[in-house]
Amino acid sequence: MPPKRIFHFSAFLLSITLQAQAITASDIVDTVTTAGYSNHLAHLYTHIGESRGFTDGPSPRIPAYQHDLARDYMISNFTAWGYDTWLDPFEFDVNFSYDNDSNSYHYAGCNNVVATKRGYGGTNIYLIIAHYDSVDSGHRNVILGPGADDGASGVAALLEIAEAIKDYIFKDTIVFLACDAEEKDYQGSIHFRDHHISDKPSETNSTTFLKSSIRAVVNLDSIAYDHTNTPYNVAVGRVAGSSQAAFAVGASIEKYTDLSVEYSSGFDESDHISFYNIGLDAVHVIEYDFVNYWGETNFVKNPYYHTDYDAIDSPDYLNLNYAADVTKGIAGAVCDYATPIFPATLNQSISNNTLSIRWFTSPDIEYELYGTTDLTANAWNLITQIDATNDVVDQTVQLDLNTVTGNVFRVLSR
Ligand SMILES: [Zn+2]
């Protein structure tokens, strides 16, 4: 097991008291902002006249307009933030559900974008997914589909969450998956599922994930439309039956934001269905006002769904504060379940030949204090172990320098 965080300090060199505050999940969630979210959404080519679709002529149909520029925006950001970032290329033949004719076409040059933060110590895997392709002129009633809500709104959330957590180590593994070709009957998520998830531990590696370790697949598709005359709600939809993931995600959304969560089953029209179909707990987070799911008498629905005006610059359309709130809720869920391992932040002081060490810890993390008299020999003696607690705590250890072996100390978290 590799050391997670190491903090070296010398009892004799430091006599000042360092002030430190405990870091909490809320501090991470609070770095998700409307400005940050909107910046990512605008950089995903979501204006009127832009599109992340494909050519609409004879086979092969290939990425067109700003499709690959949006892909490259994601890659450069995920990479700069330190994620293990890779492309998952694929091609397929399909006669998709919403097309202009009844022909089958061959699509080539498609790529899912995957960014992984590998966990330390934990075995769970959480997939946070969205789709970056948009509808195109191969679809009915569309010339150029900017797809700002469907589905760039979810991709902007992936980016904003990835940026918020980039500096933290987590116990469990987090996989951000930006699917291609969702609008072609979920071909990107189907490809990822069939080629990068395995039942066999011997087949897993940095790009193939163990199915039994995947605790949840959370799909963010269409999260930025909120009509002003309806409740400030977001829907967490499951496909059928019960879903631990749905209620866990919903609880975090309500914990970190003012949103109310509506739970419903029957949500099967986006990429989470690909994962549900192999038995994974997969849920769809979607704007409450997408359609009249709830039997309201005075209902609204997204007016620009699958049109040329599903754009960031369509007047009186998207509510980016709302989308940022949904994003905060999902960032909170990532923290609540994948568990950040915060660095120990230290206060120390010396009096009467006694060293007081005080550090702020986080839930479920054990800390071990080691000492050595010979740093170059790298021979550390365990002095004491601080057990995990279920709350953020501020712990103090008194060390009598007459009895403790060592004059240089370090703390490991695990
Ligand atoms: Zn769509």
Tab-separated table of C-alpha atoms and ligand atoms in Angstrom:
chain	number	residue	atom	x	y	z
A	1	MET	CA	0.000	0.000	0.000
A	2	PRO	CA	1.633	3.274	-1.027
A	3	PRO	CA	1.783	6.154	1.425
A	4	LYS	CA	-0.991	8.618	0.690
A	5	ARG	CA	0.239	11.811	2.207
A	6	ILE	CA	3.501	12.342	3.975
A	7	PHE	CA	4.258	15.347	6.061
A	8	HIS	CA	7.732	15.620	7.505
A	9	PHE	CA	8.490	17.955	10.301
A	10	SER	CA	11.285	18.391	12.733
A	11	ALA	CA	10.619	18.875	16.403
A	12	PHE	CA	13.661	21.023	16.836
A	13	LEU	CA	13.524	23.226	13.805
A	14	LEU	CA	9.989	24.504	14.140
A	15	SER	CA	8.847	26.291	17.214
A	16	ILE	CA	6.101	28.435	15.747
A	17	THR	CA	2.510	27.297	15.895
A	18	LEU	CA	0.979	26.789	12.475
A	19	GLN	CA	-2.668	27.694	12.213
A	20	ALA	CA	-4.730	25.384	10.081
A	21	GLN	CA	-8.370	24.789	9.321
A	22	ALA	CA	-9.928	21.439	8.628
A	23	ILE	CA	-10.825	20.893	4.987
A	24	THR	CA	-14.241	19.369	4.401
A	25	ALA	CA	-16.212	18.089	1.442
A	26	SER	CA	-18.162	21.353	1.507
A	27	ASP	CA	-14.960	23.245	0.737
A	28	ILE	CA	-14.555	21.166	-2.420
A	29	VAL	CA	-18.211	21.555	-3.378
A	30	ASP	CA	-17.976	25.321	-2.910
A	31	THR	CA	-15.321	25.552	-5.623
A	32	VAL	CA	-18.019	24.558	-8.127
A	33	THR	CA	-19.346	27.888	-9.399
A	34	THR	CA	-21.763	29.153	-12.022
A	35	ALA	CA	-18.889	31.071	-13.640
A	36	GLY	CA	-16.688	27.988	-13.852
A	37	TYR	CA	-19.526	25.819	-15.104
A	38	SER	CA	-20.591	28.384	-17.730
A	39	ASN	CA	-17.032	28.774	-18.971
A	40	HIS	CA	-16.787	25.046	-19.676
A	41	LEU	CA	-20.226	24.955	-21.297
A	42	ALA	CA	-19.315	27.849	-23.619
A	43	HIS	CA	-16.060	26.111	-24.617
A	44	LEU	CA	-17.955	22.996	-25.696
A	45	TYR	CA	-19.258	24.749	-28.853
A	46	THR	CA	-22.811	25.217	-27.662
A	47	HIS	CA	-23.816	28.425	-29.460
A	48	ILE	CA	-26.430	28.792	-32.186
A	49	GLY	CA	-24.763	27.652	-35.414
A	50	GLU	CA	-22.364	25.252	-33.679
A	51	SER	CA	-22.690	21.477	-33.473
A	52	ARG	CA	-20.958	18.335	-32.247
A	53	GLY	CA	-22.703	16.079	-34.741
A	54	PHE	CA	-21.664	14.009	-37.736
A	55	THR	CA	-21.840	14.301	-41.505
A	56	ASP	CA	-25.261	13.355	-42.879
A	57	GLY	CA	-24.353	11.941	-46.311
A	58	PRO	CA	-23.488	8.422	-47.411
A	59	SER	CA	-21.423	6.066	-45.266
A	60	PRO	CA	-19.036	6.455	-43.661
A	61	ARG	CA	-20.439	9.304	-41.619
A	62	ILE	CA	-17.724	11.009	-39.602
A	63	PRO	CA	-17.455	13.715	-36.905
A	64	ALA	CA	-18.235	17.182	-38.298
A	65	TYR	CA	-18.537	20.828	-37.266
A	66	GLN	CA	-16.953	21.341	-33.803
A	67	HIS	CA	-17.289	17.722	-32.642
A	68	ASP	CA	-13.554	17.045	-32.431
A	69	LEU	CA	-12.731	20.513	-31.078
A	70	ALA	CA	-15.021	19.825	-28.113
A	71	ARG	CA	-13.350	16.439	-27.668
A	72	ASP	CA	-9.936	18.132	-27.639
A	73	TYR	CA	-11.099	20.749	-25.102
A	74	MET	CA	-11.957	17.932	-22.709
A	75	ILE	CA	-8.699	16.084	-23.313
A	76	SER	CA	-6.520	19.139	-22.737
A	77	ASN	CA	-8.320	20.038	-19.507
A	78	PHE	CA	-8.450	16.545	-18.008
A	79	THR	CA	-4.777	16.093	-18.872
A	80	ALA	CA	-3.739	19.446	-17.403
A	81	TRP	CA	-5.579	18.577	-14.181
A	82	GLY	CA	-3.560	15.383	-13.772
A	83	TYR	CA	-6.083	12.759	-14.821
A	84	ASP	CA	-5.175	9.548	-16.598
A	85	THR	CA	-6.877	10.655	-19.829
A	86	TRP	CA	-7.423	8.484	-22.886
A	87	LEU	CA	-9.553	8.055	-25.969
A	88	ASP	CA	-11.754	5.028	-26.555
A	89	PRO	CA	-12.147	4.881	-30.364
A	90	PHE	CA	-14.957	2.995	-32.067
A	91	GLU	CA	-17.133	2.745	-35.146
A	92	PHE	CA	-20.520	1.183	-35.733
A	93	ASP	CA	-23.422	0.574	-38.081
A	94	VAL	CA	-26.814	1.814	-37.012
A	95	ASN	CA	-30.268	2.745	-38.161
A	96	PHE	CA	-30.969	5.017	-35.220
A	97	SER	CA	-34.290	5.921	-33.675
A	98	TYR	CA	-34.594	9.597	-34.611
A	99	ASP	CA	-33.127	9.674	-38.102
A	100	ASN	CA	-34.439	11.170	-41.318
A	101	ASP	CA	-34.775	7.907	-43.189
A	102	SER	CA	-34.900	4.182	-42.616
A	103	ASN	CA	-31.396	3.403	-43.896
A	104	SER	CA	-28.529	1.997	-41.885
A	105	TYR	CA	-25.273	3.986	-41.909
A	106	HIS	CA	-21.681	3.303	-40.975
A	107	TYR	CA	-20.248	5.836	-38.499
A	108	ALA	CA	-16.462	6.121	-38.066
A	109	GLY	CA	-13.982	8.306	-36.195
A	110	CYS	CA	-15.948	8.219	-32.928
A	111	ASN	CA	-14.201	8.529	-29.562
A	112	ASN	CA	-15.308	8.314	-25.972
A	113	VAL	CA	-13.140	10.479	-23.694
A	114	VAL	CA	-12.155	8.859	-20.398
A	115	ALA	CA	-10.430	10.506	-17.423
A	116	THR	CA	-9.596	8.448	-14.343
A	117	LYS	CA	-8.591	9.378	-10.814
A	118	ARG	CA	-7.276	6.126	-9.382
A	119	GLY	CA	-8.225	5.467	-5.753
A	120	TYR	CA	-5.866	4.632	-2.892
A	121	GLY	CA	-6.883	1.917	-0.480
A	122	GLY	CA	-10.499	1.587	-1.588
A	123	THR	CA	-11.844	-0.903	-4.109
A	124	ASN	CA	-15.002	0.875	-5.247
A	125	ILE	CA	-15.343	2.490	-8.660
A	126	TYR	CA	-17.754	5.317	-9.480
A	127	LEU	CA	-18.560	6.236	-13.085
A	128	ILE	CA	-19.734	9.799	-13.691
A	129	ILE	CA	-20.868	10.034	-17.298
A	130	ALA	CA	-22.361	12.422	-19.859
A	131	HIS	CA	-22.463	12.600	-23.658
A	132	TYR	CA	-20.689	15.210	-25.751
A	133	ASP	CA	-22.121	14.531	-29.197
A	134	SER	CA	-25.173	16.496	-30.282
A	135	VAL	CA	-27.997	15.855	-32.704
A	136	ASP	CA	-27.191	16.700	-36.334
A	137	SER	CA	-28.817	16.994	-39.739
A	138	GLY	CA	-29.208	13.235	-39.905
A	139	HIS	CA	-31.956	13.753	-37.317
A	140	ARG	CA	-35.489	14.886	-37.979
A	141	ASN	CA	-36.093	18.651	-37.669
A	142	VAL	CA	-32.421	19.506	-37.143
A	143	ILE	CA	-29.943	21.428	-39.302
A	144	LEU	CA	-27.228	22.217	-36.750
A	145	GLY	CA	-27.773	20.930	-33.232
A	146	PRO	CA	-25.696	22.843	-30.649
A	147	GLY	CA	-26.843	20.436	-27.926
A	148	ALA	CA	-26.076	22.876	-25.112
A	149	ASP	CA	-28.449	21.105	-22.762
A	150	ASP	CA	-28.484	17.723	-24.510
A	151	GLY	CA	-25.833	16.713	-23.617
A	152	ALA	CA	-23.084	19.409	-23.183
A	153	SER	CA	-24.700	20.498	-19.903
A	154	GLY	CA	-23.622	17.166	-18.405
A	155	VAL	CA	-20.127	17.352	-19.889
A	156	ALA	CA	-19.624	20.837	-18.410
A	157	ALA	CA	-20.576	19.317	-15.044
A	158	LEU	CA	-18.008	16.527	-15.489
A	159	LEU	CA	-15.337	19.120	-16.212
A	160	GLU	CA	-16.303	21.380	-13.314
A	161	ILE	CA	-16.336	18.442	-10.868
A	162	ALA	CA	-13.028	17.114	-12.201
A	163	GLU	CA	-11.492	20.559	-11.743
A	164	ALA	CA	-12.894	20.873	-8.210
A	165	ILE	CA	-11.396	17.587	-7.010
A	166	LYS	CA	-8.190	17.616	-9.036
A	167	ASP	CA	-5.860	18.327	-6.112
A	168	TYR	CA	-7.271	15.670	-3.795
A	169	ILE	CA	-6.510	12.012	-3.366
A	170	PHE	CA	-9.557	9.771	-3.025
A	171	LYS	CA	-9.956	6.362	-1.444
A	172	ASP	CA	-12.028	5.023	-4.319
A	173	THR	CA	-11.607	5.301	-8.066
A	174	ILE	CA	-13.534	7.944	-9.995
A	175	VAL	CA	-13.999	7.584	-13.751
A	176	PHE	CA	-15.276	10.501	-15.818
A	177	LEU	CA	-16.669	9.189	-19.099
A	178	ALA	CA	-17.737	11.590	-21.860
A	179	CYS	CA	-19.585	9.379	-24.321
A	180	ASP	CA	-19.723	9.906	-28.051
A	181	ALA	CA	-22.683	8.918	-30.265
A	182	GLU	CA	-25.357	8.901	-27.564
A	183	GLU	CA	-27.694	10.380	-30.155
A	184	LYS	CA	-27.064	7.296	-32.302
A	185	ASP	CA	-28.798	4.964	-29.865
A	186	TYR	CA	-26.104	5.024	-27.149
A	187	GLN	CA	-23.314	3.556	-29.272
A	188	GLY	CA	-20.516	5.163	-27.223
A	189	SER	CA	-21.662	3.853	-23.854
A	190	ILE	CA	-22.363	0.439	-25.389
A	191	HIS	CA	-18.817	0.322	-26.767
A	192	PHE	CA	-17.251	1.379	-23.464
A	193	ARG	CA	-19.347	-1.144	-21.566
A	194	ASP	CA	-18.409	-3.987	-23.909
A	195	HIS	CA	-14.673	-3.208	-24.060
A	196	HIS	CA	-13.702	-1.589	-20.763
A	197	ILE	CA	-15.684	-3.436	-18.090
A	198	SER	CA	-14.864	-7.027	-17.173
A	199	ASP	CA	-16.066	-9.700	-14.755
A	200	LYS	CA	-12.542	-11.102	-14.458
A	201	PRO	CA	-9.979	-9.489	-12.133
A	202	SER	CA	-7.190	-10.855	-14.364
A	203	GLU	CA	-8.482	-8.749	-17.256
A	204	THR	CA	-8.579	-5.462	-15.386
A	205	ASN	CA	-5.957	-2.775	-15.879
A	206	SER	CA	-5.796	1.000	-16.191
A	207	THR	CA	-8.423	1.012	-18.960
A	208	THR	CA	-10.551	-2.012	-18.022
A	209	PHE	CA	-12.590	-1.836	-14.829
A	210	LEU	CA	-13.824	-4.682	-12.635
A	211	LYS	CA	-17.576	-4.879	-12.932
A	212	SER	CA	-18.163	-6.060	-9.363
A	213	SER	CA	-16.320	-2.972	-8.052
A	214	ILE	CA	-18.547	-0.487	-9.880
A	215	ARG	CA	-20.900	0.846	-7.216
A	216	ALA	CA	-22.766	3.377	-9.328
A	217	VAL	CA	-23.038	4.876	-12.794
A	218	VAL	CA	-24.364	8.439	-12.639
A	219	ASN	CA	-25.451	9.855	-15.988
A	220	LEU	CA	-25.833	13.632	-16.305
A	221	ASP	CA	-27.834	14.340	-19.455
A	222	SER	CA	-29.867	17.562	-19.817
A	223	ILE	CA	-29.376	19.348	-16.489
A	224	ALA	CA	-29.503	23.046	-17.449
A	225	TYR	CA	-33.143	23.867	-18.255
A	226	ASP	CA	-35.285	25.059	-15.359
A	227	HIS	CA	-38.512	26.924	-15.973
A	228	THR	CA	-39.002	29.765	-13.503
A	229	ASN	CA	-42.613	28.838	-12.739
A	230	THR	CA	-41.899	25.341	-11.478
A	231	PRO	CA	-40.375	24.022	-8.237
A	232	TYR	CA	-36.574	24.145	-7.918
A	233	ASN	CA	-36.302	20.421	-8.482
A	234	VAL	CA	-34.061	17.944	-10.205
A	235	ALA	CA	-35.049	14.426	-11.177
A	236	VAL	CA	-32.986	11.387	-10.244
A	237	GLY	CA	-34.338	8.675	-12.465
A	238	ARG	CA	-33.710	4.982	-12.279
A	239	VAL	CA	-34.618	2.518	-14.978
A	240	ALA	CA	-36.746	0.238	-12.834
A	241	GLY	CA	-37.016	-1.106	-9.315
A	242	SER	CA	-34.880	0.073	-6.437
A	243	SER	CA	-31.570	1.813	-6.765
A	244	GLN	CA	-29.147	2.508	-3.933
A	245	ALA	CA	-27.314	4.867	-6.256
A	246	ALA	CA	-30.419	6.973	-6.902
A	247	PHE	CA	-31.110	7.600	-3.238
A	248	ALA	CA	-27.440	8.152	-2.428
A	249	VAL	CA	-27.063	10.744	-5.193
A	250	GLY	CA	-30.349	12.373	-4.231
A	251	ALA	CA	-29.312	12.627	-0.578
A	252	SER	CA	-26.087	14.402	-1.529
A	253	ILE	CA	-27.886	16.811	-3.869
A	254	GLU	CA	-30.242	17.822	-1.058
A	255	LYS	CA	-27.363	18.025	1.443
A	256	TYR	CA	-25.229	20.421	-0.596
A	257	THR	CA	-27.830	22.499	-2.481
A	258	ASP	CA	-31.323	23.978	-2.204
A	259	LEU	CA	-32.590	21.609	-4.881
A	260	SER	CA	-35.374	19.160	-4.103
A	261	VAL	CA	-35.074	15.722	-5.634
A	262	GLU	CA	-37.845	13.878	-7.426
A	263	TYR	CA	-37.255	10.143	-7.734
A	264	SER	CA	-38.852	8.168	-10.484
A	265	SER	CA	-38.379	4.964	-12.391
A	266	GLY	CA	-38.772	4.363	-16.100
A	267	PHE	CA	-35.828	6.480	-17.262
A	268	ASP	CA	-34.253	4.502	-20.084
A	269	GLU	CA	-33.472	6.999	-22.849
A	270	SER	CA	-29.830	7.848	-22.321
A	271	ASP	CA	-26.420	6.270	-21.782
A	272	HIS	CA	-27.085	4.882	-18.301
A	273	ILE	CA	-29.312	2.255	-19.933
A	274	SER	CA	-26.206	0.603	-21.444
A	275	PHE	CA	-24.844	-0.043	-17.939
A	276	TYR	CA	-28.191	-0.928	-16.399
A	277	ASN	CA	-28.519	-3.616	-19.052
A	278	ILE	CA	-25.524	-5.522	-17.620
A	279	GLY	CA	-26.833	-5.285	-14.071
A	280	LEU	CA	-25.073	-2.157	-12.810
A	281	ASP	CA	-26.790	0.400	-10.590
A	282	ALA	CA	-27.144	3.229	-13.105
A	283	VAL	CA	-29.157	6.417	-12.695
A	284	HIS	CA	-30.036	9.447	-14.786
A	285	VAL	CA	-29.873	12.933	-13.303
A	286	ILE	CA	-32.024	15.247	-15.448
A	287	GLU	CA	-33.774	18.596	-15.209
A	288	TYR	CA	-37.225	18.313	-13.624
A	289	ASP	CA	-38.757	20.395	-16.427
A	290	PHE	CA	-37.531	18.201	-19.281
A	291	VAL	CA	-41.009	16.786	-19.829
A	292	ASN	CA	-44.123	16.339	-17.775
A	293	TYR	CA	-42.939	13.362	-15.766
A	294	TRP	CA	-44.919	14.297	-12.723
A	295	GLY	CA	-48.478	14.618	-13.929
A	296	GLU	CA	-48.584	18.370	-13.336
A	297	THR	CA	-51.639	20.063	-14.762
A	298	ASN	CA	-49.766	23.230	-15.736
A	299	PHE	CA	-46.636	21.527	-16.955
A	300	VAL	CA	-43.744	22.860	-18.976
A	301	LYS	CA	-41.187	21.041	-21.035
A	302	ASN	CA	-37.850	21.861	-22.584
A	303	PRO	CA	-38.859	23.949	-25.638
A	304	TYR	CA	-35.648	23.427	-27.617
A	305	TYR	CA	-35.018	19.714	-27.113
A	306	HIS	CA	-33.401	18.317	-30.295
A	307	THR	CA	-33.565	21.609	-32.181
A	308	ASP	CA	-31.134	24.182	-33.582
A	309	TYR	CA	-31.922	26.414	-30.583
A	310	ASP	CA	-30.718	24.107	-27.823
A	311	ALA	CA	-27.977	26.712	-27.387
A	312	ILE	CA	-26.245	28.625	-24.608
A	313	ASP	CA	-27.210	31.900	-26.338
A	314	SER	CA	-30.914	31.175	-26.883
A	315	PRO	CA	-32.807	33.878	-24.933
A	316	ASP	CA	-34.752	32.851	-21.818
A	317	TYR	CA	-33.633	29.276	-22.087
A	318	LEU	CA	-30.913	27.770	-19.904
A	319	ASN	CA	-30.522	28.523	-16.191
A	320	LEU	CA	-26.817	28.161	-15.508
A	321	ASN	CA	-27.181	28.785	-11.763
A	322	TYR	CA	-29.488	25.802	-11.681
A	323	ALA	CA	-27.044	23.671	-13.686
A	324	ALA	CA	-24.209	24.694	-11.356
A	325	ASP	CA	-26.335	23.658	-8.369
A	326	VAL	CA	-26.942	20.231	-9.888
A	327	THR	CA	-23.185	20.031	-10.470
A	328	LYS	CA	-22.497	20.907	-6.823
A	329	GLY	CA	-24.803	18.116	-5.738
A	330	ILE	CA	-22.945	15.575	-7.850
A	331	ALA	CA	-19.569	16.890	-6.650
A	332	GLY	CA	-20.895	16.368	-3.127
A	333	ALA	CA	-21.950	12.820	-3.969
A	334	VAL	CA	-18.471	12.103	-5.338
A	335	CYS	CA	-16.969	13.296	-2.040
A	336	ASP	CA	-19.523	11.491	0.124
A	337	TYR	CA	-18.974	8.137	-1.543
A	338	ALA	CA	-15.486	8.105	-3.097
A	339	THR	CA	-14.087	9.793	0.058
A	340	PRO	CA	-11.323	12.342	-0.275
A	341	ILE	CA	-8.222	11.695	1.821
A	342	PHE	CA	-7.340	15.154	2.965
A	343	PRO	CA	-3.753	15.932	3.816
A	344	ALA	CA	-3.166	16.170	7.529
A	345	THR	CA	-2.882	19.822	8.391
A	346	LEU	CA	-0.635	20.413	11.343
A	347	ASN	CA	-0.256	22.590	14.359
A	348	GLN	CA	2.698	22.003	16.602
A	349	SER	CA	4.269	23.595	19.625
A	350	ILE	CA	6.984	22.751	22.132
A	351	SER	CA	6.902	23.497	25.835
A	352	ASN	CA	8.628	21.901	28.829
A	353	ASN	CA	10.416	19.484	26.569
A	354	THR	CA	7.058	18.176	25.296
A	355	LEU	CA	6.065	18.331	21.671
A	356	SER	CA	2.357	18.833	21.043
A	357	ILE	CA	1.241	17.800	17.602
A	358	ARG	CA	-2.260	18.549	16.530
A	359	TRP	CA	-3.708	17.757	13.135
A	360	PHE	CA	-7.011	17.984	11.412
A	361	THR	CA	-8.192	14.721	9.934
A	362	SER	CA	-11.156	13.540	7.950
A	363	PRO	CA	-13.753	10.774	8.257
A	364	ASP	CA	-12.659	7.168	7.969
A	365	ILE	CA	-8.985	7.954	7.553
A	366	GLU	CA	-6.374	6.450	9.865
A	367	TYR	CA	-3.225	8.382	10.591
A	368	GLU	CA	0.057	6.972	11.793
A	369	LEU	CA	2.772	9.025	13.414
A	370	TYR	CA	6.342	7.899	12.781
A	371	GLY	CA	9.623	9.189	14.089
A	372	THR	CA	13.233	8.771	13.056
A	373	THR	CA	16.622	9.977	14.175
A	374	ASP	CA	18.181	9.272	10.814
A	375	LEU	CA	16.357	10.657	7.830
A	376	THR	CA	18.884	9.376	5.295
A	377	ALA	CA	18.550	5.790	6.565
A	378	ASN	CA	14.780	6.065	6.059
A	379	ALA	CA	14.137	3.927	9.152
A	380	TRP	CA	10.846	5.072	10.630
A	381	ASN	CA	9.511	3.905	13.989
A	382	LEU	CA	5.786	3.866	14.549
A	383	ILE	CA	5.044	6.041	17.570
A	384	THR	CA	1.284	5.980	17.626
A	385	GLN	CA	-1.720	5.260	15.466
A	386	ILE	CA	-4.822	7.424	15.383
A	387	ASP	CA	-7.867	5.389	14.470
A	388	ALA	CA	-10.410	6.488	11.926
A	389	THR	CA	-13.451	8.278	13.236
A	390	ASN	CA	-16.698	9.048	11.530
A	391	ASP	CA	-16.436	12.770	11.831
A	392	VAL	CA	-14.011	15.502	10.950
A	393	VAL	CA	-11.834	15.792	14.009
A	394	ASP	CA	-9.004	17.840	15.348
A	395	GLN	CA	-6.631	15.530	17.178
A	396	THR	CA	-3.811	16.295	19.558
A	397	VAL	CA	-0.946	13.997	20.490
A	398	GLN	CA	1.405	14.856	23.328
A	399	LEU	CA	4.923	13.569	22.892
A	400	ASP	CA	7.485	13.588	25.680
A	401	LEU	CA	10.754	14.223	23.931
A	402	ASN	CA	12.612	12.440	26.742
A	403	THR	CA	10.979	9.147	25.894
A	404	VAL	CA	10.110	9.344	22.212
A	405	THR	CA	12.697	7.950	19.867
A	406	GLY	CA	13.355	10.331	17.048
A	407	ASN	CA	13.640	13.977	16.329
A	408	VAL	CA	12.022	14.020	12.916
A	409	PHE	CA	8.421	12.942	12.513
A	410	ARG	CA	6.010	12.185	9.731
A	411	VAL	CA	2.335	11.385	9.437
A	412	LEU	CA	0.896	8.859	7.017
A	413	SER	CA	-2.760	8.636	6.167
A	414	ARG	CA	-4.421	5.501	4.891
B	1	ZN	ZN	-30.682	13.804	-27.212
